[in-house]
Structures are given as C-alpha cells and as structure tokens.
Coordinates of C-alpha atoms and ligand atoms in Angstrom, one line a residue:
X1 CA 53.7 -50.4 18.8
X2 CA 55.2 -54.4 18.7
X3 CA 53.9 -56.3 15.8
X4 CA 52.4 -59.7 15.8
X5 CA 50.4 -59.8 13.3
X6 CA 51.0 -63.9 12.8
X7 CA 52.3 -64.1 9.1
X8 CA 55.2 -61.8 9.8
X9 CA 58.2 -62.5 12.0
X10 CA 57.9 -61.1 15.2
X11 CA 59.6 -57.9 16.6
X12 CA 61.3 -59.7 19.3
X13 CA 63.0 -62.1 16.6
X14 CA 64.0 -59.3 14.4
X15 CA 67.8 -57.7 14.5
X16 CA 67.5 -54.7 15.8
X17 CA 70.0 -52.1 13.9
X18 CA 69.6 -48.5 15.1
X19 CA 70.6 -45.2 13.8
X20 CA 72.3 -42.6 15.6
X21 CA 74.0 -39.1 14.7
X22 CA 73.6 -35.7 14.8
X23 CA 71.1 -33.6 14.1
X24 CA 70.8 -32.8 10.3
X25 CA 73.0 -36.0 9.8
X26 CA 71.1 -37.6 7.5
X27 CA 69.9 -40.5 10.0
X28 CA 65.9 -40.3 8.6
X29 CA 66.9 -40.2 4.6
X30 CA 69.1 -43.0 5.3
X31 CA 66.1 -45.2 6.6
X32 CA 64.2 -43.9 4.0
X33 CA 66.8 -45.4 1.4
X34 CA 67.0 -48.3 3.4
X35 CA 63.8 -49.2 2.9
X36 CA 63.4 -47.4 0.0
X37 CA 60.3 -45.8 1.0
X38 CA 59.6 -42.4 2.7
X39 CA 58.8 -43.5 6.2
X40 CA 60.5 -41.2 8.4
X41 CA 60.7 -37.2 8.0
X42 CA 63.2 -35.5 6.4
X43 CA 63.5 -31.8 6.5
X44 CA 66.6 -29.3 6.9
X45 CA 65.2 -28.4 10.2
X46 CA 68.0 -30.0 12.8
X47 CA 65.3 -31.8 15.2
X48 CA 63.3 -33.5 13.1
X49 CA 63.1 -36.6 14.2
X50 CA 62.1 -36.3 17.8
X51 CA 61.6 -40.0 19.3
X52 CA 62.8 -43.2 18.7
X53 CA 60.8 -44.7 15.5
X54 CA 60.6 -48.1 14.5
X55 CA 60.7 -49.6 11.4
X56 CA 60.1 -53.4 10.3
X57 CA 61.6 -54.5 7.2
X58 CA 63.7 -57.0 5.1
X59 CA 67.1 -56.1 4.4
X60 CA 69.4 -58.3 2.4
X61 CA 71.3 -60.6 3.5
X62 CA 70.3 -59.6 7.4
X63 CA 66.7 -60.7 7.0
X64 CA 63.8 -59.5 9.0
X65 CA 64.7 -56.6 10.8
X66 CA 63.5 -53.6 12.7
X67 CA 64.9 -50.4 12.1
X68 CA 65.3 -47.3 14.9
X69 CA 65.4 -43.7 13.7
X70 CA 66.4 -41.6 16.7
X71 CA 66.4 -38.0 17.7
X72 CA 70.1 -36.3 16.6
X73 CA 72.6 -37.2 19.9
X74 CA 74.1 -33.5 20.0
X75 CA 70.3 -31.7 20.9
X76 CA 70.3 -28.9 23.8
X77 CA 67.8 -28.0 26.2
X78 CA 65.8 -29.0 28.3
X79 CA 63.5 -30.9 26.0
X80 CA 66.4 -32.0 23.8
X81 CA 68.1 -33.3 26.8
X82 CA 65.2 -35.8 27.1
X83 CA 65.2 -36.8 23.6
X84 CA 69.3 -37.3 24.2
X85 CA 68.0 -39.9 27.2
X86 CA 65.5 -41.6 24.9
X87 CA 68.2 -42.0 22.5
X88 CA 70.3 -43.6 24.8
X89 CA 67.8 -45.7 26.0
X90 CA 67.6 -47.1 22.6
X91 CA 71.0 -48.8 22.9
X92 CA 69.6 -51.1 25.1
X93 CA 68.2 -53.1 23.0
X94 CA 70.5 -52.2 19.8
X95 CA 71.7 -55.5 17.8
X96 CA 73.7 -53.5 15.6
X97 CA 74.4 -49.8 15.6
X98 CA 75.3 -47.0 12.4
X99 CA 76.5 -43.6 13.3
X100 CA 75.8 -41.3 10.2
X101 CA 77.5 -38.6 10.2
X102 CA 79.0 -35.6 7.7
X103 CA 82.0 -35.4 9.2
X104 CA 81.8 -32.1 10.3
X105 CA 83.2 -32.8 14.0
X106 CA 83.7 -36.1 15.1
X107 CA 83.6 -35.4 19.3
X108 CA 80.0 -36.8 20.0
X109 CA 80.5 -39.3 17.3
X110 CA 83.7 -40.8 19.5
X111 CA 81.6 -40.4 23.0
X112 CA 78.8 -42.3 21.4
X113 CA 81.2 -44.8 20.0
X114 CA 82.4 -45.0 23.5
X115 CA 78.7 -45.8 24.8
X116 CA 78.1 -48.3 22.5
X117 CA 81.5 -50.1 22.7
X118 CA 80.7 -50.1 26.5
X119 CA 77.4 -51.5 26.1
X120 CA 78.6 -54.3 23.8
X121 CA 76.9 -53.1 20.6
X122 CA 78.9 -53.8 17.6
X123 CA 78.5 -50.5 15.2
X124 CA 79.8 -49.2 11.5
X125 CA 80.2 -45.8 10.7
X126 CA 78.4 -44.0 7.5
X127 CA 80.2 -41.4 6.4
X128 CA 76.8 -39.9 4.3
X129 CA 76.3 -36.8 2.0
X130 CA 79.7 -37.7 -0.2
X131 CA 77.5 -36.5 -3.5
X132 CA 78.5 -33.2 -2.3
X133 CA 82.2 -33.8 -2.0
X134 CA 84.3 -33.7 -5.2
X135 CA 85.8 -36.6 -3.7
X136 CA 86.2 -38.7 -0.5
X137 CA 90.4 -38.7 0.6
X138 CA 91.1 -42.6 1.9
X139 CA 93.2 -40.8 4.5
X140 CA 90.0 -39.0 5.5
X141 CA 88.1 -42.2 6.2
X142 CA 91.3 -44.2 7.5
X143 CA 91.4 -41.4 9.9
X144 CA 87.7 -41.5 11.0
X145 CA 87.9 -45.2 11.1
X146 CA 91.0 -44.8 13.6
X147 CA 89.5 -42.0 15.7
X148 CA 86.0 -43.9 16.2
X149 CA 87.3 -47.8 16.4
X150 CA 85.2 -49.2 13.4
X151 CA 85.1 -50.0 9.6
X152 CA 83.6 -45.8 8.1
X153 CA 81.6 -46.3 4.4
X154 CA 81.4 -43.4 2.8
X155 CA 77.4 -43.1 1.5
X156 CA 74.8 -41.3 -0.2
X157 CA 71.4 -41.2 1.2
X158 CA 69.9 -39.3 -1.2
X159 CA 71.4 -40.9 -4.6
X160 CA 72.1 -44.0 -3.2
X161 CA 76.2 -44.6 -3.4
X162 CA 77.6 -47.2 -0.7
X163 CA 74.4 -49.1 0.4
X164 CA 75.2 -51.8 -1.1
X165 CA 78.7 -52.2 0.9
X166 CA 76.6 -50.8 4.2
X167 CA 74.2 -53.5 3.8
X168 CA 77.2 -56.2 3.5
X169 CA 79.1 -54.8 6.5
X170 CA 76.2 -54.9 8.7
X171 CA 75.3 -58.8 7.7
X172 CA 79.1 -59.4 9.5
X173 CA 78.3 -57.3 12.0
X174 CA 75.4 -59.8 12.9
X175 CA 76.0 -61.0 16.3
X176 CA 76.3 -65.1 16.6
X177 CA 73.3 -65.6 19.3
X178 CA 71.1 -64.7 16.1
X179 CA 72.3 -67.4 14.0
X180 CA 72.0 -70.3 17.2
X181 CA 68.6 -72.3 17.3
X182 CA 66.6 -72.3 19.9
X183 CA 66.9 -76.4 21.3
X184 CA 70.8 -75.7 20.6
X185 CA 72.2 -79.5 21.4
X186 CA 69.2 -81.0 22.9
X187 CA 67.9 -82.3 19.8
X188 CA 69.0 -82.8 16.6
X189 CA 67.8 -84.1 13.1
X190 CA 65.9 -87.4 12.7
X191 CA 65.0 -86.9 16.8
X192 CA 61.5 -87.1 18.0
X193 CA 60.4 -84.5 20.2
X194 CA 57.6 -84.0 22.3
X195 CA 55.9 -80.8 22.9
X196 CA 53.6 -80.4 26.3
X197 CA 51.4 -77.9 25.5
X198 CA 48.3 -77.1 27.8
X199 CA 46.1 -74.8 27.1
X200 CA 44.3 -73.2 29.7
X201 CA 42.7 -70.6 30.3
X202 CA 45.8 -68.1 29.7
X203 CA 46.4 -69.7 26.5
X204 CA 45.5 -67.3 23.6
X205 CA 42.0 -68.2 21.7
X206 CA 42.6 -69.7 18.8
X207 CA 46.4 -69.5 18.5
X208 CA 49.9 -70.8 19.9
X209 CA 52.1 -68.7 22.0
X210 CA 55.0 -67.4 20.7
X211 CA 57.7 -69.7 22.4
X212 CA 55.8 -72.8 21.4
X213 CA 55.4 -71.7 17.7
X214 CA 59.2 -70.7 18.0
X215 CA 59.9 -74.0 19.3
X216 CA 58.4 -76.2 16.8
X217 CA 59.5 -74.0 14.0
X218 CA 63.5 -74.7 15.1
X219 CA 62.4 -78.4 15.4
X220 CA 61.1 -78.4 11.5
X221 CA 64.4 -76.4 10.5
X222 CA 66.3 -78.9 12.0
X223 CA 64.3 -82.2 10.6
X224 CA 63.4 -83.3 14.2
X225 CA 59.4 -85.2 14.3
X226 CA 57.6 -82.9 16.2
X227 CA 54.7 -84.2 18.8
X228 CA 52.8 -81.8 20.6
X229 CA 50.2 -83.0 23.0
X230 CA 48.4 -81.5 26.3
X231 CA 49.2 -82.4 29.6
X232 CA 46.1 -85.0 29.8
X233 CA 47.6 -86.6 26.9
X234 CA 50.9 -87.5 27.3
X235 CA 51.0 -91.1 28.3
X236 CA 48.5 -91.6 25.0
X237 CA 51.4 -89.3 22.9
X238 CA 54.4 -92.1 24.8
X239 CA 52.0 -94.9 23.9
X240 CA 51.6 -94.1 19.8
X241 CA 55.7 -93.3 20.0
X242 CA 57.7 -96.7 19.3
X243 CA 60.6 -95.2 21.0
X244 CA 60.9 -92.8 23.2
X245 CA 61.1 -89.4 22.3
X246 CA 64.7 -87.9 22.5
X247 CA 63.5 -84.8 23.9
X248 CA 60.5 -83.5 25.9
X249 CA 60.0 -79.9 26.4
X250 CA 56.9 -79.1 28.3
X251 CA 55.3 -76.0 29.6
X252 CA 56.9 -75.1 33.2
X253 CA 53.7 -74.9 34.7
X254 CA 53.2 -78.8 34.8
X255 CA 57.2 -79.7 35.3
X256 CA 56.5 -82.0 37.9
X257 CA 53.5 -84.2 36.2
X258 CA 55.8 -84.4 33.0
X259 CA 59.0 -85.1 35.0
X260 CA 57.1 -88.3 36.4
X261 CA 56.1 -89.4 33.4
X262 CA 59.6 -88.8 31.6
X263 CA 60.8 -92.3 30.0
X264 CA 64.5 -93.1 31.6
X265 CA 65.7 -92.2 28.0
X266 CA 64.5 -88.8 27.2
X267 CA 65.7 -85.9 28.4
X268 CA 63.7 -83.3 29.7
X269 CA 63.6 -79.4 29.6
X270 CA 61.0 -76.1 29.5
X271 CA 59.7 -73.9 26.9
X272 CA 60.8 -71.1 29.8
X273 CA 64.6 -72.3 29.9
X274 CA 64.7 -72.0 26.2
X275 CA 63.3 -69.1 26.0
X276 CA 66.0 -67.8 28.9
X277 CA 68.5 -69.5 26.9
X278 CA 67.7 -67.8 23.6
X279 CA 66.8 -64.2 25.8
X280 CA 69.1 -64.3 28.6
X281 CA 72.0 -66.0 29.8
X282 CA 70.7 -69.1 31.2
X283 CA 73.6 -70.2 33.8
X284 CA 72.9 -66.8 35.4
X285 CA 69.5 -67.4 36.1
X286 CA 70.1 -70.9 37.0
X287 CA 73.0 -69.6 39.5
X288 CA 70.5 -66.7 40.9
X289 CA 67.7 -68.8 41.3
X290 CA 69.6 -70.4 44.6
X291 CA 68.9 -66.6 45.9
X292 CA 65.6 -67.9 46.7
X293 CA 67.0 -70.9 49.2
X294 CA 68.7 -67.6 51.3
X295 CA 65.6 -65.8 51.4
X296 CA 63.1 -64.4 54.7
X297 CA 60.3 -62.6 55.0
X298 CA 62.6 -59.2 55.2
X299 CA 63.6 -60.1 51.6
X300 CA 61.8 -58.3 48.6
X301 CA 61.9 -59.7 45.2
X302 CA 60.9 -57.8 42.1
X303 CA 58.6 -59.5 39.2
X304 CA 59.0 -58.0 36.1
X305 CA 56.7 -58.7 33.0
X306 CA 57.5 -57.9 29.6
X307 CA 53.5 -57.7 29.0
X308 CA 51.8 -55.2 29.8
X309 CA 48.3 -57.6 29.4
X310 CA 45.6 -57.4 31.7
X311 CA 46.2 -59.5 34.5
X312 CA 44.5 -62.7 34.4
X313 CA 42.9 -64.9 37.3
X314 CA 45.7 -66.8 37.8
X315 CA 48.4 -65.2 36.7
X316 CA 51.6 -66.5 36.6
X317 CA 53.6 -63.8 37.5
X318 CA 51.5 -61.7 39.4
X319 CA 49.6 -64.5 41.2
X320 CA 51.4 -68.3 41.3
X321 CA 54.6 -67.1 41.5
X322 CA 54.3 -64.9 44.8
X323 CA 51.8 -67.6 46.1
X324 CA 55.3 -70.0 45.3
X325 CA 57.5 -67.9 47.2
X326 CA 55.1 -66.9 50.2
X327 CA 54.0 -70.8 50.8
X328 CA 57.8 -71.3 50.9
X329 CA 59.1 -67.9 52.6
X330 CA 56.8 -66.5 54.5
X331 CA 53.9 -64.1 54.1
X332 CA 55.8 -61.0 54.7
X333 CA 58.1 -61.5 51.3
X334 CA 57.7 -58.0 50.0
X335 CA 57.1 -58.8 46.2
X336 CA 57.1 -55.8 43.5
X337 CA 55.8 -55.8 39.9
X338 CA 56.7 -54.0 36.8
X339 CA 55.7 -54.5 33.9
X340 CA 56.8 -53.4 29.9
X341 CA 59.6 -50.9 29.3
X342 CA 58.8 -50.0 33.4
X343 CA 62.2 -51.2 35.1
X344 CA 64.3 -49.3 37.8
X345 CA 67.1 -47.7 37.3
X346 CA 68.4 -48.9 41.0
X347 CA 67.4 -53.1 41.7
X348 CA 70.3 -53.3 44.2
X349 CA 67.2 -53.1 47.2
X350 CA 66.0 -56.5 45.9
X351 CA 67.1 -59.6 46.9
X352 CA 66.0 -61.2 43.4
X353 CA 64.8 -60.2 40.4
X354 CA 62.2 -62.6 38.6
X355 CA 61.7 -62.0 34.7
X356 CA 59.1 -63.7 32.4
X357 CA 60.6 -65.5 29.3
X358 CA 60.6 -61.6 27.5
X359 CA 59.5 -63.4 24.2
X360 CA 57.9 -59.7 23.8
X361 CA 61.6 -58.6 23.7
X362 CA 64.6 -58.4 21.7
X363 CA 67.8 -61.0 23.1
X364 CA 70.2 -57.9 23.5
X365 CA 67.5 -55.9 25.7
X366 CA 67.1 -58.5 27.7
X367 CA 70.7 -58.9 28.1
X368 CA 71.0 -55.4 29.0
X369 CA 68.3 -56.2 32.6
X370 CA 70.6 -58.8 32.8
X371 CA 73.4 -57.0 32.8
X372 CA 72.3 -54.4 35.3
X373 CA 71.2 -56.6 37.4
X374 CA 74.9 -58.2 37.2
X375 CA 76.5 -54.7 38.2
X376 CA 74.3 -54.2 41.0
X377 CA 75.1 -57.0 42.6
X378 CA 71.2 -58.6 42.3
X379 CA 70.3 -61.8 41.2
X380 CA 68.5 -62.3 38.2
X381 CA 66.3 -65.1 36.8
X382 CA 63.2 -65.9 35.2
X383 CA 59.4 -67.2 35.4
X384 CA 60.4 -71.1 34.3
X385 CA 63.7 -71.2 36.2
X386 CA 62.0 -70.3 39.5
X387 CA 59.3 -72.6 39.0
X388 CA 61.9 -75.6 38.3
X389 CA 63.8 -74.5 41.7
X390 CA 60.8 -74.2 44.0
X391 CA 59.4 -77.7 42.3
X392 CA 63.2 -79.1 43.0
X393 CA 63.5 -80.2 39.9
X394 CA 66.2 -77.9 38.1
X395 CA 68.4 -80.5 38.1
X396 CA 66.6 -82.9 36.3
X397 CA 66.3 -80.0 33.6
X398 CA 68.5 -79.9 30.4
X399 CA 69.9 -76.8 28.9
X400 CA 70.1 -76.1 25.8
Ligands
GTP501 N1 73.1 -33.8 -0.4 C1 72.7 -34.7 0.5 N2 71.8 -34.3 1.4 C2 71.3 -35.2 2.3 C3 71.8 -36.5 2.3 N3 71.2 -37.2 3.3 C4 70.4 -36.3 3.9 N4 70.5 -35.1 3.3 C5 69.8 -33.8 3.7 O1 70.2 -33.5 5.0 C6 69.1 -32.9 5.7 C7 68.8 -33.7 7.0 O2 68.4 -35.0 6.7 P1 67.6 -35.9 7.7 O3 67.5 -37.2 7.1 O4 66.3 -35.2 8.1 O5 68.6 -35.8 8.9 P2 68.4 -36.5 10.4 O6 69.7 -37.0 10.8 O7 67.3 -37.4 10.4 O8 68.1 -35.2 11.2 P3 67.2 -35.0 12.6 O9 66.0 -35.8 12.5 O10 67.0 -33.6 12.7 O11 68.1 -35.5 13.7 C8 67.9 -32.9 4.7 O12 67.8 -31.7 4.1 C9 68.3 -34.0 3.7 O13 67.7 -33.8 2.5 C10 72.7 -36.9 1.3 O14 73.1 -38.1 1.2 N5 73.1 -36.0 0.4
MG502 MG1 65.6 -37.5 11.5

C-alpha cells in the first residue's frame, strides 16, 4: 500500500532501509524496537514473517523513512522458495540494507552480502540477541566484519543495547543522491523561477502533482522566488517579472509553446527531466532516447507506468506517446505496456524501453530498471525525454 496521504512525506522520497536474515533472527523485534512500537509479528516460530512488510517512520538522524521486514532468507520449500524470491526482489529498491543475525552460521549471511554488494546496496551487519551472551569477544565481531565486508554492531532487540550506534551507522550509510536537490545547478538562491503548470484534465482535483509540489518545495529550500503559472498565462507571468526568470521548468506536454516563448536569458528544462534526474540516470535516457531516430515499424518499444491508475482519455503513456511514435514510425510500431511492480524479467526483445517519471517510486528501484535495462543491452528512457526528442527540442533542454 504507497502512502500519500499529503501532510506526510511521500513513500517514493523516503530511504528505504530493509531487513534481512534468517529465520528466527530477530529481523521483526528489531523493527519493532526501531519504531518502538509492536508493528510486525514476533513469535519463536521460524517463518513468521512471510512477505515483505512496510513500515513508514522517522528515524533519527535519517529522517523519513520506510522500513522492510522480510521473510527469513534461509526458508525451504516450495512455498519458502517464493518467499526467498520476494525477499530478493526487495533489494531492488533497498537504500540501505541490515542483516540481523545470531551468529549461528554466517554462509547465507556472506551469499546475501554478496547479492547486495552486487546490486550496489550499501549494508551493516547487527549482530542481535547479545543479552544472552555473557559477553561479545571483539575478535568475534572483527571476524564477522571481515568474513561479511561491513562495519557488525553487536544489538539487543529486545532490551534495546546498540540502537543508538545502529541508528548512527546507518545515517553514514545514506547514499549522496538523497542529500542532492532536485533543480541541482539550474537555479540557485535569490533566482526567479517559473513554474508551467497546466492543469488539465489529468491533473488531480483539487491538488498538485507530486513532481510539481517536489519542485517548488526544493526551490523554497533553496531561497529561489517561485512563479507558477498555466500555460495560457505565461507571457502575463514574463510581463509582471522585471527580469527574466533564471529558470523555467514547464510541464513536458507544452515544451514547444514554452520553448517559443523562453526569454534569450532563461534557461529552460522539464518537470519530467528532473524527475529522471532525481529517479534515474538522466544522460542514459538522454543517450537512449536517439534509439527512437533508428527505429521501423518491425521495432517494439515497451511503456512502462509506475501507476497503476485507470487510464485516462488521453493518456500520456498509453495514448500520446504511441500516437508520437506511430505519426513518426509507422503504424506497425509494436508498443507494449506494463504497469506497477509488472516489469519483465527479459526486455532484450525491445528496441526501447519508455518509463514515466516513477515519482510513485523509490530512486534506487528505479535505478535497478535502469540497470537491467543496461545489461541487456536495451535502451532506456522516460515519458519527458521522449517527448523533448520527438518535439526536437532536447537540446534546447537543461539538466540539472
Ligand atoms: N533474547 C533475545 N531474544 C530475541 C531478541 N530479538 C528477538 N528475539 C527472539 O527471537 C525470536 C524470533 O524473533 P523475530 O523477531 O520473530 O525473528 P524474525 O527474524 O522476524 O523471524 P521470521 O519472521 O521467522 O523470519 C522471538 O522469540 C524473539 O522474542 C533479542 O535481542 N534477545
Ligand atoms: Mg519476522
């Protein structure tokens, strides 16, 4: 279940730290002591936990965060085989990771090491239930630390010893991408900035979408003057400026009407290229959206959607983009669409893979599409990108 509810931060912007361990490890009671409240299950059952649960919370000094209890790595079975993939899965979109463990063997705790070391997840080691050892050797931990390449605290779940120093190493742990803004360079204090917003008929009632809320919020942080006007009135919002703005980020949809009506002075980017800047790697997409110039109507693209919405008259993924690429193509363009947690396992078929902005979505599982898509060879970009390259106007766009 995501949460939006709009006075909290959103999922998508929270660090993502995951547990992972074996059975009986202690992963559940150390959420609960974590949070300090009894959210997941604890029992002396091994296989309690059986899939992935999520927790929002703050944790000191990390901030807003979500927290993943998984099912113990070392199940057996056939259903515990499938609770092993959906733990796995979970790395995907893992900011930071803690193995809990009792030290009782350490070979799954090295393979998963292993796994999340390949998958560029940065992870600590807990080594938990010490209330039950007279005391904890440093040669013990100095060898743990060795065998599974990371800092090992020793911890109590259950009375609470080491928490503090858990909570400390994981704030170092954070990865830099989360401490970046969102307009990076583009603009900076004192700038003016303006915001094209329309609101059509896709536009939630009542409400902002996430990127443009994101957006202005990074532009108060930073003491930039935020204007946000809709498409019909931007040579008003110019007018009442006495200089030009510094910086004009506009809604992808209407790149070219804003592009024509950019002063000389101000540059000039997308809500969707800083939201692929912030979710993705940005000169990838720019770099795989010249996929499109090679195309013919053999050629199949894949559209994947991070919301699982209705589909709306209009749609931009689902509708205006194909239309894009067919008008240009050809009518026979074989175009696929998933959408959610739906992505295949095998993209190497497509000839380009077109992403929406993924503001539903944490940066690192994003990162984790893109870095499929990377290994199989398949070009990767997004919604705004695409919609820049077929308007011919990506060059005229500024990353951040
Ligand atoms: N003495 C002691 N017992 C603990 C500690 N942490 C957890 N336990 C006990 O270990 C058992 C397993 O705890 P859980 O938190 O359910 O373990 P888990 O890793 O979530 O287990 P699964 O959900 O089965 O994978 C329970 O009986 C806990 O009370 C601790 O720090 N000290
Ligand atoms: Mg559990």
């Amino acid at each position: 279940m995501v949460n939006q509810s709009l006075n909290s931060t959103p999922q998508s912007e929270r660090l993502h730290i995951a547990l992972f361990g074996r059975r009986n490890a202690g992963k559940s009671s150390l959420i609960n002591a974590l949070t300090g409240q009894q959210i997941a299950l604890v029992s002396d059952m091994p296989g309690t936990t059986t899939d992935p649960v999520m927790k929002s919370m703050e944790i000191l000094p990390l901030g807003p965060c979500v927290l993943i209890d998984t099912a113990g790595f070392d199940d057996t079975g056939k259903v515990g085989d499938l609770r092993v993939e959906r733990t796995r899965e979970v790395i995907k979109q893992t900011d930071i990771a803690i193995i809990v463990t009792d030290a009782s063997s350490l070979d799954d705790e090295m393979r998963w090491a292993g796994l999340l070391k390949q998958a560029n997840v940065p992870y600590v080691t807990v080594l938990n239930k010490v209330d039950l050892m007279k005391e904890v050797p440093s040669t013990l931990l100095a060898d743990m630390a060795k065998r599974l390449g990371c800092d090992v605290i020793p911890i109590s779940a259950q009375n609470g010893t080491g928490l503090e120093v858990l909570r400390q190493t994981l704030a170092g742990l954070m990865p830099e991408s989360d401490k970046q803004s969102l307009t990076g360079s583009l603009a900076q204090k004192g700038d003016t900035v303006l915001l094209v917003m329309p609101q059509d008929p896709q536009a939630p009632k009542g409400r902002l979408i996430l990127p443009q809320v994101q957006t202005l919020r990074d532009l108060m942080d930073k003491g930039c003057i935020a204007v946000c006007c809709t498409t019909e009135d931007i040579d008003s919002s110019l007018a009442a400026l006495r200089e030009p703005p510094r910086l004009i980020i506009t809604d992808s949809q209407v790149f070219d009407i804003v592009e024509k009506k950019k002063p000389a002075g101000s540059l000039l980017t997308s809500f969707s290229v800083l939201m692929a800047a912030h979710k993705g790697d940005i000169r990838f997409f720019v770099r795989s959206a010249m996929a499109i110039d090679r195309m013919t109507e053999q050629s199949r693209v894949l559209i994947a959607e991070a919301c699982t919405h209705a589909p709306l008259a209009e749609d931009i993924g689902r509708e205006k983009i194909p239309r894009m690429l067919r008008q240009r193509i050809g009518q026979g363009l074989t175009v696929d669409i998933v959408a959610g947690k739906d992505f295949p396992e095998d993209v190497t078929s497509y000839d380009l893979v077109i992403h929406c902005g993924g503001c539903m979505f944490n940066r690192k599982f994003m990162l984790s599409r893109v870095e499929q898509c990377r290994r199989q060879g398949t070009p990767m970009t997004n919604y705004g990108i695409t919609i820049a390259h077929i308007k011919g106007i990506l060059d005229k766009v500024s990353l951040p």
